[in-house]
C-alpha positions as a Markdown table, in Angstrom:
| # | Residue | x | y | z |
|---|---|---|---|---|
| 1 | Met | -13.9 | -4.5 | -5.9 |
| 2 | Thr | -16.7 | -2.0 | -4.6 |
| 3 | Gly | -16.2 | 1.6 | -5.1 |
| 4 | Pro | -14.0 | 4.2 | -3.4 |
| 5 | Asn | -14.4 | 4.0 | 0.7 |
| 6 | Arg | -14.6 | 7.6 | 1.9 |
| 7 | Pro | -15.2 | 9.3 | 5.2 |
| 8 | Thr | -18.2 | 11.2 | 5.7 |
| 9 | Pro | -18.2 | 14.9 | 5.8 |
| 10 | Ser | -18.8 | 14.6 | 9.7 |
| 11 | Gln | -15.9 | 12.6 | 10.1 |
| 12 | Leu | -13.7 | 15.0 | 8.0 |
| 13 | Arg | -15.0 | 17.9 | 10.5 |
| 14 | Ser | -14.2 | 16.0 | 13.5 |
| 15 | Leu | -10.5 | 15.5 | 12.1 |
| 16 | Arg | -10.0 | 19.1 | 11.5 |
| 17 | Thr | -11.2 | 19.8 | 15.0 |
| 18 | Ala | -9.2 | 17.4 | 16.7 |
| 19 | Asp | -5.9 | 18.8 | 14.8 |
| 20 | Pro | -6.3 | 22.3 | 13.5 |
| 21 | Ile | -2.7 | 22.3 | 12.1 |
| 22 | Leu | -3.7 | 19.1 | 10.0 |
| 23 | Gly | -7.0 | 20.8 | 9.0 |
| 24 | Lys | -5.3 | 23.9 | 7.5 |
| 25 | Ala | -3.0 | 21.4 | 5.4 |
| 26 | Met | -6.2 | 19.7 | 4.6 |
| 27 | Glu | -7.7 | 22.9 | 3.1 |
| 28 | Arg | -4.7 | 23.7 | 0.9 |
| 29 | Val | -4.0 | 20.1 | -0.5 |
| 30 | Asp | -6.0 | 17.9 | -2.8 |
| 31 | Pro | -8.9 | 16.5 | -1.1 |
| 32 | Phe | -9.0 | 12.7 | -0.1 |
| 33 | Pro | -10.1 | 10.7 | -2.9 |
| 34 | Gly | -10.9 | 7.4 | -1.2 |
| 35 | Phe | -9.5 | 4.3 | -2.2 |
| 36 | Pro | -9.5 | 2.4 | -4.2 |
| 37 | Leu | -9.5 | 4.9 | -6.8 |
| 38 | Lys | -10.2 | 2.5 | -9.4 |
| 39 | Arg | -9.7 | -1.4 | -10.6 |
| 40 | Tyr | -6.1 | -1.1 | -11.5 |
| 41 | Tyr | -5.8 | -4.6 | -10.7 |
| 42 | Asp | -7.8 | -7.6 | -11.6 |
| 43 | Ser | -6.9 | -9.4 | -8.4 |
| 44 | His | -5.5 | -9.0 | -4.9 |
| 45 | Phe | -2.9 | -11.1 | -5.8 |
| 46 | His | -1.9 | -9.0 | -9.0 |
| 47 | Ala | -2.0 | -6.0 | -6.6 |
| 48 | Leu | 0.6 | -7.9 | -4.2 |
| 49 | Ala | 2.7 | -9.1 | -6.9 |
| 50 | Arg | 2.8 | -5.8 | -8.7 |
| 51 | Ser | 4.0 | -4.2 | -5.4 |
| 52 | Ile | 6.8 | -6.5 | -5.2 |
| 53 | Ile | 7.8 | -5.7 | -8.9 |
| 54 | Tyr | 7.7 | -2.0 | -8.3 |
| 55 | Gln | 9.9 | -2.3 | -4.7 |
| 56 | Gln | 13.1 | -0.1 | -5.1 |
| 57 | Leu | 12.6 | 0.7 | -9.0 |
| 58 | Ala | 12.0 | 3.7 | -10.8 |
| 59 | Gly | 8.3 | 4.0 | -12.3 |
| 60 | Asn | 9.3 | 3.3 | -16.1 |
| 61 | Ala | 11.7 | 0.2 | -15.4 |
| 62 | Ala | 9.1 | -1.3 | -13.1 |
| 63 | Ala | 6.4 | -0.7 | -15.5 |
| 64 | Ser | 8.4 | -2.3 | -18.3 |
| 65 | Ile | 9.1 | -5.6 | -15.8 |
| 66 | His | 5.5 | -5.7 | -15.3 |
| 67 | Gly | 4.5 | -6.0 | -18.8 |
| 68 | Lys | 7.0 | -8.5 | -19.4 |
| 69 | Val | 5.7 | -10.6 | -16.7 |
| 70 | Ser | 2.2 | -10.1 | -17.7 |
| 71 | Ala | 3.2 | -11.3 | -21.2 |
| 72 | Leu | 4.6 | -14.4 | -20.0 |
| 73 | Thr | 1.1 | -16.1 | -20.2 |
| 74 | Pro | -1.6 | -16.0 | -22.9 |
| 75 | Gly | -4.1 | -12.9 | -23.1 |
| 76 | Ser | -4.0 | -9.6 | -21.3 |
| 77 | Ala | -4.6 | -11.0 | -17.7 |
| 78 | Phe | -1.7 | -11.2 | -15.1 |
| 79 | Pro | -0.4 | -14.6 | -14.3 |
| 80 | Thr | -2.4 | -16.4 | -11.5 |
| 81 | Pro | -0.3 | -18.0 | -8.3 |
| 82 | Glu | -0.7 | -21.5 | -10.3 |
| 83 | Glu | 0.8 | -20.3 | -13.4 |
| 84 | Phe | 3.7 | -18.5 | -11.8 |
| 85 | Leu | 4.4 | -21.9 | -10.1 |
| 86 | Glu | 4.7 | -23.4 | -13.4 |
| 87 | Met | 7.0 | -21.1 | -14.8 |
| 88 | Ser | 10.9 | -21.8 | -15.1 |
| 89 | Glu | 13.4 | -19.5 | -13.4 |
| 90 | Ala | 14.8 | -18.8 | -16.9 |
| 91 | Gln | 11.3 | -17.3 | -17.8 |
| 92 | Leu | 10.9 | -15.3 | -15.0 |
| 93 | Arg | 14.6 | -13.7 | -14.9 |
| 94 | Gly | 13.9 | -13.3 | -18.7 |
| 95 | Ala | 11.0 | -11.0 | -18.0 |
| 96 | Gly | 13.5 | -8.7 | -15.7 |
| 97 | Leu | 12.5 | -10.2 | -12.2 |
| 98 | Ser | 15.6 | -10.2 | -9.9 |
| 99 | Arg | 16.3 | -13.3 | -8.0 |
| 100 | Ala | 15.0 | -11.6 | -4.9 |
| 101 | Lys | 11.7 | -10.6 | -6.5 |
| 102 | Met | 11.4 | -13.6 | -8.1 |
| 103 | Lys | 11.7 | -15.3 | -4.9 |
| 104 | Ser | 9.0 | -13.2 | -3.2 |
| 105 | Ile | 6.4 | -13.7 | -5.8 |
| 106 | Leu | 6.8 | -17.6 | -5.8 |
| 107 | Asp | 6.7 | -17.6 | -2.1 |
| 108 | Leu | 3.6 | -15.5 | -2.4 |
| 109 | Ser | 2.1 | -17.7 | -5.1 |
| 110 | Arg | 2.9 | -20.7 | -3.1 |
| 111 | Lys | 1.4 | -19.5 | 0.0 |
| 112 | Val | -2.0 | -18.6 | -2.0 |
| 113 | Val | -2.1 | -21.8 | -3.6 |
| 114 | Asp | -1.6 | -23.7 | -0.1 |
| 115 | Gly | -4.1 | -21.7 | 1.4 |
| 116 | Asp | -1.5 | -20.0 | 4.1 |
| 117 | Ile | -2.7 | -16.6 | 2.3 |
| 118 | Arg | -6.5 | -16.4 | 2.5 |
| 119 | Leu | -6.9 | -13.3 | -0.3 |
| 120 | Arg | -10.5 | -14.2 | -0.8 |
| 121 | Ser | -11.5 | -13.4 | 3.0 |
| 122 | Val | -8.8 | -10.7 | 3.2 |
| 123 | Ala | -11.3 | -7.6 | 2.8 |
| 124 | Arg | -13.2 | -9.1 | 5.8 |
| 125 | Arg | -10.5 | -9.5 | 8.4 |
| 126 | Pro | -8.7 | -6.7 | 10.9 |
| 127 | Asn | -5.8 | -5.0 | 10.0 |
| 128 | Asp | -3.6 | -6.5 | 12.4 |
| 129 | Glu | -4.4 | -10.0 | 11.1 |
| 130 | Val | -3.9 | -9.1 | 7.4 |
| 131 | Ile | -0.5 | -7.6 | 8.2 |
| 132 | Ala | 0.9 | -10.5 | 10.1 |
| 133 | Glu | -0.3 | -12.8 | 7.2 |
| 134 | Leu | 1.0 | -10.8 | 4.5 |
| 135 | Thr | 4.2 | -10.3 | 6.1 |
| 136 | Ser | 5.0 | -13.8 | 6.3 |
| 137 | Val | 5.8 | -13.7 | 2.8 |
| 138 | Trp | 9.5 | -13.6 | 2.0 |
| 139 | Gly | 10.0 | -9.8 | 0.6 |
| 140 | Ile | 6.9 | -8.4 | 1.8 |
| 141 | Gly | 7.2 | -5.9 | 4.9 |
| 142 | Glu | 5.1 | -4.0 | 7.0 |
| 143 | Trp | 5.2 | -1.1 | 4.7 |
| 144 | Thr | 3.8 | -3.0 | 1.6 |
| 145 | Ala | 1.0 | -4.7 | 3.7 |
| 146 | Gln | -0.1 | -1.3 | 4.9 |
| 147 | Met | -0.2 | 0.0 | 1.2 |
| 148 | Phe | -2.2 | -2.8 | 0.2 |
| 149 | Leu | -4.8 | -1.9 | 3.1 |
| 150 | Met | -5.0 | 1.6 | 2.3 |
| 151 | Phe | -4.7 | 1.6 | -1.6 |
| 152 | Arg | -6.3 | -1.7 | -2.4 |
| 153 | Leu | -8.7 | -2.5 | 0.5 |
| 154 | Gly | -9.6 | 1.2 | 1.2 |
| 155 | Arg | -8.9 | 1.0 | 4.9 |
| 156 | Leu | -9.5 | 4.3 | 6.5 |
| 157 | Asp | -7.2 | 3.9 | 9.6 |
| 158 | Ile | -3.8 | 3.0 | 8.3 |
| 159 | Met | -0.6 | 5.0 | 9.2 |
| 160 | Pro | 2.7 | 3.9 | 7.7 |
| 161 | Ala | 4.8 | 5.5 | 10.3 |
| 162 | Gly | 8.0 | 4.1 | 8.5 |
| 163 | Asp | 7.3 | 5.8 | 5.3 |
| 164 | Leu | 9.7 | 8.5 | 4.6 |
| 165 | Gly | 7.1 | 10.5 | 2.8 |
| 166 | Val | 4.9 | 10.4 | 5.8 |
| 167 | Gln | 7.8 | 11.5 | 7.9 |
| 168 | Glu | 8.7 | 14.2 | 5.8 |
| 169 | Gly | 5.0 | 15.3 | 6.0 |
| 170 | Val | 5.1 | 15.5 | 9.4 |
| 171 | Arg | 8.2 | 17.4 | 9.8 |
| 172 | Arg | 7.2 | 20.2 | 7.5 |
| 173 | Leu | 3.5 | 20.1 | 9.2 |
| 174 | Asp | 5.0 | 20.7 | 12.5 |
| 175 | Arg | 7.9 | 22.6 | 11.4 |
| 176 | Leu | 10.5 | 20.3 | 12.8 |
| 177 | Glu | 14.3 | 20.4 | 11.9 |
| 178 | Glu | 14.4 | 16.7 | 11.4 |
| 179 | Arg | 12.2 | 14.0 | 10.4 |
| 180 | Pro | 10.3 | 12.3 | 13.3 |
| 181 | Thr | 10.9 | 8.5 | 14.0 |
| 182 | Pro | 8.3 | 6.0 | 13.1 |
| 183 | Gly | 7.5 | 5.8 | 17.1 |
| 184 | Glu | 7.2 | 9.5 | 17.1 |
| 185 | Val | 4.9 | 9.4 | 14.1 |
| 186 | Lys | 2.7 | 6.9 | 15.7 |
| 187 | Ala | 2.7 | 9.0 | 18.6 |
| 188 | Arg | 1.7 | 12.2 | 16.9 |
| 189 | Ala | -0.9 | 10.0 | 14.6 |
| 190 | Glu | -2.9 | 9.0 | 17.9 |
| 191 | Val | -5.0 | 12.3 | 17.5 |
| 192 | Trp | -5.9 | 11.3 | 13.9 |
| 193 | Ala | -7.6 | 8.2 | 14.4 |
| 194 | Pro | -9.9 | 6.8 | 13.0 |
| 195 | Leu | -9.0 | 8.5 | 9.7 |
| 196 | Arg | -5.2 | 7.9 | 9.7 |
| 197 | Ser | -5.3 | 7.1 | 6.2 |
| 198 | Val | -6.7 | 10.6 | 5.6 |
| 199 | Ala | -4.1 | 12.0 | 7.5 |
| 200 | Ala | -1.5 | 10.0 | 5.6 |
| 201 | Trp | -2.6 | 11.1 | 2.4 |
| 202 | Thr | -2.6 | 14.5 | 3.4 |
| 203 | Leu | 1.0 | 14.2 | 4.7 |
| 204 | Tyr | 2.1 | 12.9 | 1.1 |
| 205 | Arg | 0.7 | 16.0 | -0.3 |
| 206 | Val | 2.4 | 18.2 | 2.4 |
| 207 | Ala | 5.7 | 16.5 | 1.4 |
| 208 | Asp | 5.4 | 17.4 | -2.0 |
| 209 | Glu | 4.7 | 20.9 | -1.7 |
């Protein structure tokens, strides 16, 4: 992985000019750090498998399962797709994986091994193509693919319109009575291109205020 991908000062100024309301919010929240922040995972596969493990679980519980899954193979490295496919259902269930998460990780592993998911070249391909490929995996939806693009690949123009945190951020930003729909968020976000990831980061911070 390379270092964090960050917009230039000129690009940030253009974003603030394009939307002064968002610009004011950008001034009071933590600045966009650029992604990836550091090497949290040793591979793209690990990043995706970890996201599956963490889906719909509290952080501590997910971290415990992640640690148990990592311990299924020798050494500190996370299991490879090939190693997952050699494990028994009892091993995976014993590490705390639900049947749904186990099915998703095994489907991901199988598609990586078979070449249906091309993680080696994923950083060179356009967003829509990556999303289409990743969402072919059972249990990986558009949101998970968007998080991978933003936080793992450092793509600067991602808007996860279905994310409740983003929706709440827009509600507070625009002083709306109700959270906007995904379609309304997408329409609102057009002015933020080509830095919609920066806007999303700001909206997460606004939602936490």
